[in-house]
Amino acid sequence: MEFGPHLLLATLEGLVQASVLTLTALGLSLVFGVMRVVNVAHGEFYMLGAVLAWFVTSMIGGSAAIGFMAALIIAPLLVGLLAALADWLVLRRIDYDPERTIVATIGLLYIIQQVTLMTYGPDAHPVAPPFNTRLALPWFEFTDGGLSMYWPWGLSTTSYKLFVIAAAIVTLLALWMLMAKSKLGLILRATQLDGETAQAFGIPVEKVYALVFGMGAALAALGAVLVVPIQQAHYLMGDDPLLLSFIVVIIGGLGSLRGTVVAAILIGMSDGIISVFFTPTLAKILATLLVAMVLVYRPNGLFGAKPA
Amino acid sequence: MKSKTLLSAAPTRRNVLTGLAAAGAATALPNFARYAHAGSDAPIKIGFQVHRTGIGAAYGRWYERTTNAAAKVINDAGGINGRPIGIVAEDDGTDPKRGAEVLEKFANQHGCDIAYGTLFSHVVIGSAPRAAELKLPYFVVSEGHHVASGMLNRYTLQPGITDVKSQVQAMAPFVADNLGKKVTMIYPDFAFGHNHRDFFSEAIAAQGGEVIAKLAIPPTETSFTKYFPQIPRETEVIYHVMVGPSVLTFVKELGEFFGPSHPEIFGFIDSLEAVDFASPGLEFLEGTHFWEGMPRYAQSNQTDADKFYRAAIGIDDKGASLDDPKDVSTYAHMFGCWETLYTIKDGMEASGYKGPADRQSLIEAVEAITDMPEGREHPQGAKLFNGKTHQVFGPQYISKVEGGKLVVQHTTSIEDGLYPDEVDYTAQSF
């Protein structure tokens, strides 16, 4: 494939990956920002979103579009509720102590993964996309007759992949509105700034924590529901997103939503483009190297706040 | 003050639960434990290393169903040397390290007579050295060339399924004559895929063809479009073989990449094992060709043995489970389990196998086997076993997708897949 079409294809693939990664990493970043805890089970909430999407679509049956729309609402909601419950039953009782939370969420990771293995099984299952038209893309070249258009072999995307990108942008805007403009956003930001003072002002911090933990998990689940018609639901699919989300959150700055979005696009796009032109392994090597460099030279991330 | 003994007058909830768990564990001991010191009618224990979880899980499930079905048929017919066979299944997680541990459990904990059943080549390669150390006969059902290449040892045998080198050598003339000579290969990046890469490149060169690009994909990959731009424009044939949980995604994205105008496509059915051909997005496969170890769809000239075999496992004419038509089997591979168990039976009967002391004579007896006629014991077709290389040779099937079904176009002969010996295991000491 020639360079131009090749680059366009790489960019499109990278954008799809960046969209899903942005949602997943935002969930992780939100939880860290407000609660100051690291959720190692985040990838499993992502996986649960995909698996629940499969359950919902296969139970509803009928048209793929209806099943998918239902999954888009039900799966993140259920995963969010489950995460809030886990927060209430486990994290609250260990006082959100950072080290103990890590151990507790590792335990949660194994429980979710193994229960999924025991119920859903070890096989990958597909979810039908609501719509999926192949869109061949044209390219331009200079010939003797001037500029002409042609259709390179393999240069294409699907309508569903474009939908994933659009859906991610809409979710991002909604989340930004929620954080910046609503009363709930104000409460979240107050808790993030200083939990104890917030409590003194009558904010039910424990409930806010449960809500945030649930929201973070629901964001991961939403990303997974969006990706599952492209990939498939599998009980081990949470490992990669967890690693990539950590990379994104470290580069962007823990707790900085703006930094998370920028870093997710950076990592998602570079992963797409580097894997297309070179190898996927090189993309992972470079991303991890970037993490190391950020930790050395900007320990708070590209957009992280300086420690007080 | 409350004493902390298990016999306290008022048991707490916790110690009751502990006690219940212990009692549960005791009753859950395998039935074979009862035969531990029994006489000659105790079961022959076959340790079954099965990929219940990990990337081989779809194969593992069907290997297990086939194994249990074959064991039942053998036992209903009187077992081996008058003793029933008992299958001791252990999950290896499709992981080489766990694979070696599982062999140890078979030998030391379960007291198995032999070990059997592994598919994925990296698990075989990781486990086989341990089998030799434990002096445990290890019958693999793996397709890899590692047995016949001489890489393993005298305790490891592959009498139920042909190896990749033989398969691609038998296929290559069909590809070169009917589909094209400039081939791009897409294969998983581990031992099994490397076998395909090396031996198909050789085999197509011998037919005057050439492999113009090689795309190695990690077996745990979940998204594939990014690899496809490496396919050169002048490609005449795409040769694909993929494994792992994302095979359906792989084939779907291949179709989306090419759209309406794709080159000829020749796939190993591995890329679609356990996947329904009616899945959305696979329509473009119509008219493409596949290698099949054994035809998934019952053909017009179906043999009595194939009918019997399908019925014994519970599979319909489309290769799916009778209970659930969406539960598609790994039909092209799992016959290897059935046939291997029958070869074990033949070997044990020929050597008068009684117990672990006879393990070496069992291996010698299997090494002495040559012809395996087609029939209920070998439903995939007649085979020829090479005792020196511990590898079996048999027919291969090339099928074309017609009306959403695989229809056999060409069956290769045993001779098409033969190649010179690379090792003589019989010359190695036990």
Short mmCIF file of N, CA and C in Angstrom, two decimals, chain A residues 133-282:
data_model
loop_
_atom_site.label_atom_id
_atom_site.label_comp_id
_atom_site.label_asym_id
_atom_site.label_seq_id
_atom_site.Cartn_x
_atom_site.Cartn_y
_atom_site.Cartn_z
N THR A 133 -21.69 -0.84 7.53
CA THR A 133 -21.50 -0.75 6.10
C THR A 133 -20.03 -0.47 5.84
N ARG A 134 -19.47 -1.19 4.89
CA ARG A 134 -18.09 -0.93 4.55
C ARG A 134 -18.03 0.32 3.68
N LEU A 135 -17.19 1.28 4.09
CA LEU A 135 -17.07 2.51 3.34
C LEU A 135 -15.69 2.54 2.69
N ALA A 136 -15.64 2.34 1.39
CA ALA A 136 -14.37 2.44 0.69
C ALA A 136 -14.01 3.92 0.58
N LEU A 137 -12.74 4.24 0.79
CA LEU A 137 -12.34 5.63 0.77
C LEU A 137 -11.49 5.91 -0.48
N PRO A 138 -11.69 7.05 -1.11
CA PRO A 138 -10.92 7.38 -2.30
C PRO A 138 -9.58 8.02 -1.92
N TRP A 139 -8.68 8.06 -2.84
CA TRP A 139 -7.41 8.75 -2.65
C TRP A 139 -7.10 9.52 -3.93
N PHE A 140 -6.25 10.53 -3.81
CA PHE A 140 -5.99 11.37 -4.99
C PHE A 140 -4.55 11.17 -5.45
N GLU A 141 -4.34 11.26 -6.74
CA GLU A 141 -2.97 11.19 -7.24
C GLU A 141 -2.84 12.11 -8.45
N PHE A 142 -1.63 12.57 -8.66
CA PHE A 142 -1.37 13.41 -9.84
C PHE A 142 -1.00 12.51 -11.01
N THR A 143 -1.75 12.57 -12.06
CA THR A 143 -1.41 11.83 -13.27
C THR A 143 -1.21 12.87 -14.38
N ASP A 144 -1.02 12.37 -15.60
CA ASP A 144 -0.81 13.30 -16.72
C ASP A 144 -1.99 14.23 -16.91
N GLY A 145 -3.18 13.71 -16.61
CA GLY A 145 -4.37 14.53 -16.79
C GLY A 145 -4.68 15.41 -15.59
N GLY A 146 -3.71 15.63 -14.71
CA GLY A 146 -3.98 16.45 -13.52
C GLY A 146 -4.39 15.58 -12.35
N LEU A 147 -5.09 16.19 -11.39
CA LEU A 147 -5.48 15.49 -10.18
C LEU A 147 -6.60 14.49 -10.49
N SER A 148 -6.39 13.24 -10.08
CA SER A 148 -7.47 12.29 -10.31
C SER A 148 -7.71 11.47 -9.05
N MET A 149 -8.91 10.94 -8.99
CA MET A 149 -9.30 10.22 -7.79
C MET A 149 -9.27 8.72 -8.08
N TYR A 150 -8.79 7.91 -7.14
CA TYR A 150 -8.91 6.46 -7.32
C TYR A 150 -9.20 5.80 -5.98
N TRP A 151 -9.51 4.51 -6.04
CA TRP A 151 -9.95 3.78 -4.83
C TRP A 151 -8.90 2.72 -4.51
N PRO A 152 -7.99 3.03 -3.59
CA PRO A 152 -6.93 2.05 -3.31
C PRO A 152 -7.51 0.80 -2.66
N TRP A 153 -6.88 -0.32 -2.94
CA TRP A 153 -7.20 -1.62 -2.39
C TRP A 153 -7.08 -1.57 -0.87
N GLY A 154 -8.11 -1.92 -0.15
CA GLY A 154 -7.99 -2.04 1.31
C GLY A 154 -8.21 -0.75 2.06
N LEU A 155 -8.26 0.40 1.36
CA LEU A 155 -8.47 1.65 2.09
C LEU A 155 -9.97 1.79 2.36
N SER A 156 -10.35 1.45 3.60
CA SER A 156 -11.78 1.49 3.91
C SER A 156 -11.94 1.55 5.42
N THR A 157 -13.13 1.93 5.81
CA THR A 157 -13.49 1.82 7.22
C THR A 157 -14.93 1.36 7.22
N THR A 158 -15.54 1.26 8.40
CA THR A 158 -16.95 0.87 8.43
C THR A 158 -17.73 1.96 9.14
N SER A 159 -19.02 2.02 8.84
CA SER A 159 -19.85 3.04 9.47
C SER A 159 -19.83 2.87 10.97
N TYR A 160 -19.73 1.62 11.44
CA TYR A 160 -19.75 1.40 12.88
C TYR A 160 -18.50 2.00 13.55
N LYS A 161 -17.36 1.89 12.87
CA LYS A 161 -16.13 2.44 13.47
C LYS A 161 -16.25 3.96 13.61
N LEU A 162 -16.85 4.60 12.63
CA LEU A 162 -17.06 6.05 12.73
C LEU A 162 -18.02 6.37 13.88
N PHE A 163 -19.02 5.50 14.07
CA PHE A 163 -19.97 5.69 15.17
C PHE A 163 -19.26 5.63 16.52
N VAL A 164 -18.29 4.72 16.66
CA VAL A 164 -17.55 4.60 17.92
C VAL A 164 -16.85 5.90 18.24
N ILE A 165 -16.22 6.48 17.22
CA ILE A 165 -15.51 7.74 17.43
C ILE A 165 -16.49 8.83 17.86
N ALA A 166 -17.64 8.91 17.16
CA ALA A 166 -18.64 9.93 17.49
C ALA A 166 -19.18 9.72 18.90
N ALA A 167 -19.48 8.48 19.24
CA ALA A 167 -20.06 8.19 20.55
C ALA A 167 -19.09 8.58 21.66
N ALA A 168 -17.80 8.35 21.43
CA ALA A 168 -16.82 8.70 22.45
C ALA A 168 -16.78 10.22 22.64
N ILE A 169 -16.85 10.95 21.54
CA ILE A 169 -16.81 12.42 21.64
C ILE A 169 -18.04 12.93 22.42
N VAL A 170 -19.21 12.38 22.10
CA VAL A 170 -20.43 12.81 22.78
C VAL A 170 -20.32 12.51 24.28
N THR A 171 -19.84 11.31 24.62
CA THR A 171 -19.71 10.96 26.04
C THR A 171 -18.76 11.91 26.75
N LEU A 172 -17.65 12.24 26.08
CA LEU A 172 -16.68 13.15 26.67
C LEU A 172 -17.31 14.51 26.96
N LEU A 173 -18.06 15.03 25.99
CA LEU A 173 -18.71 16.33 26.17
C LEU A 173 -19.69 16.26 27.33
N ALA A 174 -20.46 15.17 27.38
CA ALA A 174 -21.44 15.03 28.46
C ALA A 174 -20.74 15.01 29.81
N LEU A 175 -19.63 14.28 29.88
CA LEU A 175 -18.91 14.19 31.14
C LEU A 175 -18.35 15.55 31.54
N TRP A 176 -17.86 16.28 30.54
CA TRP A 176 -17.29 17.60 30.83
C TRP A 176 -18.39 18.54 31.34
N MET A 177 -19.56 18.49 30.71
CA MET A 177 -20.69 19.30 31.16
C MET A 177 -21.04 18.95 32.59
N LEU A 178 -21.08 17.66 32.87
CA LEU A 178 -21.44 17.20 34.21
C LEU A 178 -20.45 17.74 35.24
N MET A 179 -19.17 17.65 34.94
CA MET A 179 -18.16 18.07 35.90
C MET A 179 -18.14 19.59 36.06
N ALA A 180 -18.32 20.31 34.95
CA ALA A 180 -18.11 21.76 34.98
C ALA A 180 -19.38 22.53 35.32
N LYS A 181 -20.55 22.02 34.92
CA LYS A 181 -21.75 22.86 34.99
C LYS A 181 -22.77 22.39 36.01
N SER A 182 -22.72 21.15 36.47
CA SER A 182 -23.83 20.68 37.30
C SER A 182 -23.47 20.75 38.78
N LYS A 183 -24.50 20.64 39.62
CA LYS A 183 -24.29 20.64 41.07
C LYS A 183 -23.49 19.39 41.46
N LEU A 184 -23.83 18.27 40.83
CA LEU A 184 -23.10 17.03 41.12
C LEU A 184 -21.61 17.21 40.82
N GLY A 185 -21.33 17.89 39.68
CA GLY A 185 -19.94 18.14 39.33
C GLY A 185 -19.24 18.97 40.39
N LEU A 186 -19.98 19.93 40.92
CA LEU A 186 -19.42 20.80 41.97
C LEU A 186 -19.06 19.96 43.20
N ILE A 187 -19.97 19.06 43.57
CA ILE A 187 -19.73 18.19 44.73
C ILE A 187 -18.49 17.32 44.47
N LEU A 188 -18.41 16.77 43.24
CA LEU A 188 -17.28 15.90 42.91
C LEU A 188 -15.97 16.68 42.99
N ARG A 189 -15.99 17.90 42.44
CA ARG A 189 -14.75 18.69 42.45
C ARG A 189 -14.37 19.09 43.88
N ALA A 190 -15.40 19.38 44.70
CA ALA A 190 -15.12 19.74 46.09
C ALA A 190 -14.48 18.57 46.83
N THR A 191 -15.04 17.38 46.60
CA THR A 191 -14.50 16.19 47.25
C THR A 191 -13.08 15.92 46.79
N GLN A 192 -12.85 16.15 45.49
CA GLN A 192 -11.52 15.93 44.94
C GLN A 192 -10.51 16.88 45.59
N LEU A 193 -10.93 18.13 45.78
CA LEU A 193 -10.02 19.16 46.30
C LEU A 193 -9.65 18.87 47.75
N ASP A 194 -10.64 18.55 48.56
CA ASP A 194 -10.38 18.30 49.98
C ASP A 194 -11.57 17.56 50.58
N GLY A 195 -11.43 16.26 50.72
CA GLY A 195 -12.53 15.43 51.20
C GLY A 195 -13.02 15.81 52.58
N GLU A 196 -12.09 16.11 53.49
CA GLU A 196 -12.50 16.39 54.87
C GLU A 196 -13.30 17.67 54.97
N THR A 197 -12.81 18.72 54.29
CA THR A 197 -13.55 19.98 54.31
C THR A 197 -14.91 19.81 53.66
N ALA A 198 -14.94 19.05 52.57
CA ALA A 198 -16.21 18.81 51.89
C ALA A 198 -17.19 18.17 52.85
N GLN A 199 -16.69 17.22 53.65
CA GLN A 199 -17.56 16.55 54.61
C GLN A 199 -18.07 17.54 55.65
N ALA A 200 -17.17 18.45 56.06
CA ALA A 200 -17.56 19.45 57.04
C ALA A 200 -18.67 20.34 56.50
N PHE A 201 -18.71 20.49 55.18
CA PHE A 201 -19.76 21.31 54.57
C PHE A 201 -21.01 20.50 54.26
N GLY A 202 -21.07 19.31 54.78
CA GLY A 202 -22.29 18.53 54.63
C GLY A 202 -22.36 17.66 53.39
N ILE A 203 -21.24 17.47 52.71
CA ILE A 203 -21.27 16.58 51.53
C ILE A 203 -21.09 15.14 52.03
N PRO A 204 -22.01 14.24 51.66
CA PRO A 204 -21.90 12.85 52.11
C PRO A 204 -20.76 12.16 51.34
N VAL A 205 -19.53 12.32 51.85
CA VAL A 205 -18.37 11.89 51.08
C VAL A 205 -18.41 10.40 50.75
N GLU A 206 -18.88 9.59 51.71
CA GLU A 206 -18.91 8.14 51.43
C GLU A 206 -19.80 7.82 50.25
N LYS A 207 -20.95 8.49 50.18
CA LYS A 207 -21.86 8.24 49.06
C LYS A 207 -21.23 8.74 47.76
N VAL A 208 -20.54 9.89 47.86
CA VAL A 208 -19.88 10.41 46.66
C VAL A 208 -18.85 9.41 46.16
N TYR A 209 -18.10 8.81 47.10
CA TYR A 209 -17.09 7.83 46.70
C TYR A 209 -17.73 6.65 45.98
N ALA A 210 -18.82 6.13 46.55
CA ALA A 210 -19.48 4.99 45.91
C ALA A 210 -19.95 5.37 44.51
N LEU A 211 -20.46 6.59 44.41
CA LEU A 211 -20.95 7.06 43.11
C LEU A 211 -19.81 7.16 42.11
N VAL A 212 -18.68 7.74 42.55
CA VAL A 212 -17.55 7.92 41.65
C VAL A 212 -16.98 6.57 41.22
N PHE A 213 -16.87 5.66 42.17
CA PHE A 213 -16.34 4.34 41.83
C PHE A 213 -17.24 3.66 40.79
N GLY A 214 -18.55 3.82 41.00
CA GLY A 214 -19.50 3.26 40.04
C GLY A 214 -19.39 3.94 38.68
N MET A 215 -19.24 5.28 38.69
CA MET A 215 -19.14 6.01 37.41
C MET A 215 -17.88 5.59 36.64
N GLY A 216 -16.78 5.46 37.38
CA GLY A 216 -15.52 5.06 36.74
C GLY A 216 -15.67 3.72 36.05
N ALA A 217 -16.28 2.76 36.76
CA ALA A 217 -16.47 1.43 36.19
C ALA A 217 -17.43 1.49 35.01
N ALA A 218 -18.49 2.33 35.14
CA ALA A 218 -19.47 2.42 34.06
C ALA A 218 -18.84 2.98 32.79
N LEU A 219 -17.89 3.92 32.95
CA LEU A 219 -17.20 4.48 31.78
C LEU A 219 -16.40 3.38 31.07
N ALA A 220 -15.69 2.57 31.86
CA ALA A 220 -14.93 1.46 31.26
C ALA A 220 -15.89 0.52 30.54
N ALA A 221 -17.02 0.21 31.19
CA ALA A 221 -17.99 -0.70 30.58
C ALA A 221 -18.55 -0.13 29.29
N LEU A 222 -18.78 1.19 29.29
CA LEU A 222 -19.31 1.83 28.08
C LEU A 222 -18.30 1.69 26.92
N GLY A 223 -17.03 1.93 27.23
CA GLY A 223 -16.00 1.75 26.21
C GLY A 223 -16.03 0.33 25.65
N ALA A 224 -16.22 -0.65 26.55
CA ALA A 224 -16.21 -2.04 26.12
C ALA A 224 -17.42 -2.37 25.27
N VAL A 225 -18.61 -1.83 25.65
CA VAL A 225 -19.80 -2.10 24.84
C VAL A 225 -19.59 -1.55 23.43
N LEU A 226 -18.95 -0.39 23.35
CA LEU A 226 -18.70 0.20 22.03
C LEU A 226 -17.75 -0.68 21.21
N VAL A 227 -16.76 -1.29 21.87
CA VAL A 227 -15.74 -2.01 21.11
C VAL A 227 -16.15 -3.45 20.79
N VAL A 228 -17.13 -3.98 21.54
CA VAL A 228 -17.39 -5.41 21.42
C VAL A 228 -17.94 -5.83 20.05
N PRO A 229 -18.68 -4.98 19.31
CA PRO A 229 -19.04 -5.41 17.95
C PRO A 229 -17.84 -5.45 17.00
N ILE A 230 -16.74 -4.76 17.36
CA ILE A 230 -15.54 -4.81 16.51
C ILE A 230 -14.69 -6.00 16.92
N GLN A 231 -14.48 -6.13 18.22
CA GLN A 231 -13.74 -7.29 18.70
C GLN A 231 -14.75 -8.33 19.16
N GLN A 232 -14.47 -9.07 20.22
CA GLN A 232 -15.43 -10.02 20.76
C GLN A 232 -15.31 -10.00 22.26
N ALA A 233 -16.35 -10.48 22.94
CA ALA A 233 -16.31 -10.52 24.40
C ALA A 233 -15.58 -11.78 24.85
N HIS A 234 -14.58 -11.62 25.70
CA HIS A 234 -13.76 -12.74 26.17
C HIS A 234 -13.35 -12.46 27.60
N TYR A 235 -13.25 -13.51 28.41
CA TYR A 235 -13.03 -13.25 29.84
C TYR A 235 -11.64 -12.68 30.15
N LEU A 236 -10.70 -12.75 29.22
CA LEU A 236 -9.36 -12.23 29.50
C LEU A 236 -9.13 -10.87 28.84
N MET A 237 -10.19 -10.26 28.27
CA MET A 237 -9.98 -9.05 27.48
C MET A 237 -9.67 -7.81 28.32
N GLY A 238 -9.73 -7.93 29.66
CA GLY A 238 -9.51 -6.76 30.50
C GLY A 238 -8.04 -6.41 30.73
N ASP A 239 -7.13 -7.32 30.38
CA ASP A 239 -5.72 -7.09 30.72
C ASP A 239 -5.11 -5.92 29.96
N ASP A 240 -5.29 -5.92 28.66
CA ASP A 240 -4.69 -4.87 27.83
C ASP A 240 -5.21 -3.47 28.17
N PRO A 241 -6.54 -3.29 28.26
CA PRO A 241 -7.05 -1.96 28.59
C PRO A 241 -6.54 -1.46 29.94
N LEU A 242 -6.36 -2.37 30.91
CA LEU A 242 -5.87 -1.95 32.22
C LEU A 242 -4.47 -1.36 32.06
N LEU A 243 -3.61 -2.08 31.35
CA LEU A 243 -2.23 -1.62 31.16
C LEU A 243 -2.21 -0.28 30.41
N LEU A 244 -2.98 -0.23 29.32
CA LEU A 244 -2.98 1.00 28.52
C LEU A 244 -3.57 2.17 29.31
N SER A 245 -4.62 1.90 30.11
CA SER A 245 -5.21 2.97 30.91
C SER A 245 -4.20 3.50 31.91
N PHE A 246 -3.45 2.61 32.53
CA PHE A 246 -2.43 3.06 33.46
C PHE A 246 -1.40 3.94 32.75
N ILE A 247 -0.98 3.48 31.57
CA ILE A 247 -0.01 4.26 30.80
C ILE A 247 -0.57 5.65 30.52
N VAL A 248 -1.83 5.68 30.07
CA VAL A 248 -2.46 6.96 29.74
C VAL A 248 -2.56 7.86 30.96
N VAL A 249 -3.00 7.29 32.07
CA VAL A 249 -3.22 8.10 33.26
C VAL A 249 -1.90 8.63 33.80
N ILE A 250 -0.85 7.82 33.72
CA ILE A 250 0.46 8.29 34.20
C ILE A 250 0.98 9.40 33.30
N ILE A 251 0.85 9.22 32.00
CA ILE A 251 1.35 10.25 31.08
C ILE A 251 0.53 11.53 31.23
N GLY A 252 -0.79 11.37 31.32
CA GLY A 252 -1.64 12.55 31.37
C GLY A 252 -1.60 13.25 32.71
N GLY A 253 -1.24 12.53 33.75
CA GLY A 253 -1.27 13.12 35.09
C GLY A 253 -2.43 12.51 35.83
N LEU A 254 -2.14 11.85 36.97
CA LEU A 254 -3.20 11.18 37.72
C LEU A 254 -4.24 12.19 38.16
N GLY A 255 -5.49 11.94 37.84
CA GLY A 255 -6.55 12.81 38.31
C GLY A 255 -6.85 13.97 37.39
N SER A 256 -6.01 14.20 36.37
CA SER A 256 -6.30 15.29 35.46
C SER A 256 -7.10 14.76 34.27
N LEU A 257 -8.37 15.19 34.18
CA LEU A 257 -9.21 14.66 33.11
C LEU A 257 -8.74 15.16 31.75
N ARG A 258 -8.32 16.45 31.71
CA ARG A 258 -7.85 17.00 30.45
C ARG A 258 -6.61 16.23 29.97
N GLY A 259 -5.67 16.02 30.91
CA GLY A 259 -4.46 15.28 30.58
C GLY A 259 -4.77 13.88 30.11
N THR A 260 -5.77 13.24 30.73
CA THR A 260 -6.13 11.88 30.35
C THR A 260 -6.59 11.83 28.91
N VAL A 261 -7.44 12.80 28.53
CA VAL A 261 -7.95 12.80 27.16
C VAL A 261 -6.80 12.98 26.17
N VAL A 262 -5.93 13.96 26.45
CA VAL A 262 -4.82 14.21 25.54
C VAL A 262 -3.92 12.98 25.44
N ALA A 263 -3.59 12.38 26.60
CA ALA A 263 -2.70 11.23 26.58
C ALA A 263 -3.34 10.03 25.89
N ALA A 264 -4.66 9.85 26.09
CA ALA A 264 -5.32 8.71 25.45
C ALA A 264 -5.28 8.85 23.94
N ILE A 265 -5.51 10.06 23.45
CA ILE A 265 -5.45 10.25 22.00
C ILE A 265 -4.03 10.03 21.51
N LEU A 266 -3.06 10.56 22.25
CA LEU A 266 -1.65 10.37 21.88
C LEU A 266 -1.29 8.89 21.80
N ILE A 267 -1.62 8.14 22.87
CA ILE A 267 -1.24 6.72 22.93
C ILE A 267 -2.04 5.91 21.91
N GLY A 268 -3.35 6.17 21.85
CA GLY A 268 -4.19 5.43 20.91
C GLY A 268 -3.74 5.64 19.48
N MET A 269 -3.50 6.90 19.11
CA MET A 269 -3.09 7.20 17.74
C MET A 269 -1.72 6.64 17.43
N SER A 270 -0.77 6.84 18.36
CA SER A 270 0.58 6.37 18.06
C SER A 270 0.58 4.84 17.99
N ASP A 271 -0.24 4.21 18.85
CA ASP A 271 -0.34 2.75 18.80
C ASP A 271 -0.87 2.32 17.44
N GLY A 272 -1.93 3.00 16.97
CA GLY A 272 -2.49 2.66 15.66
C GLY A 272 -1.47 2.85 14.56
N ILE A 273 -0.83 4.01 14.55
CA ILE A 273 0.05 4.33 13.43
C ILE A 273 1.33 3.50 13.48
N ILE A 274 1.92 3.39 14.66
CA ILE A 274 3.17 2.61 14.74
C ILE A 274 2.90 1.15 14.42
N SER A 275 1.76 0.61 14.91
CA SER A 275 1.53 -0.81 14.60
C SER A 275 1.31 -1.02 13.12
N VAL A 276 0.70 -0.06 12.44
CA VAL A 276 0.48 -0.26 11.01
C VAL A 276 1.80 -0.19 10.23
N PHE A 277 2.64 0.79 10.57
CA PHE A 277 3.86 0.96 9.77
C PHE A 277 4.99 0.05 10.24
N PHE A 278 5.04 -0.21 11.54
CA PHE A 278 6.12 -1.07 12.04
C PHE A 278 5.48 -2.31 12.65
N THR A 279 5.58 -2.50 13.96
CA THR A 279 4.94 -3.66 14.57
C THR A 279 4.21 -3.22 15.83
N PRO A 280 3.17 -3.98 16.24
CA PRO A 280 2.44 -3.65 17.46
C PRO A 280 3.35 -3.69 18.68
N THR A 281 4.36 -4.57 18.63
CA THR A 281 5.25 -4.66 19.80
C THR A 281 6.03 -3.37 19.96
N LEU A 282 6.48 -2.81 18.84
CA LEU A 282 7.23 -1.55 18.92
C LEU A 282 6.34 -0.45 19.52
#
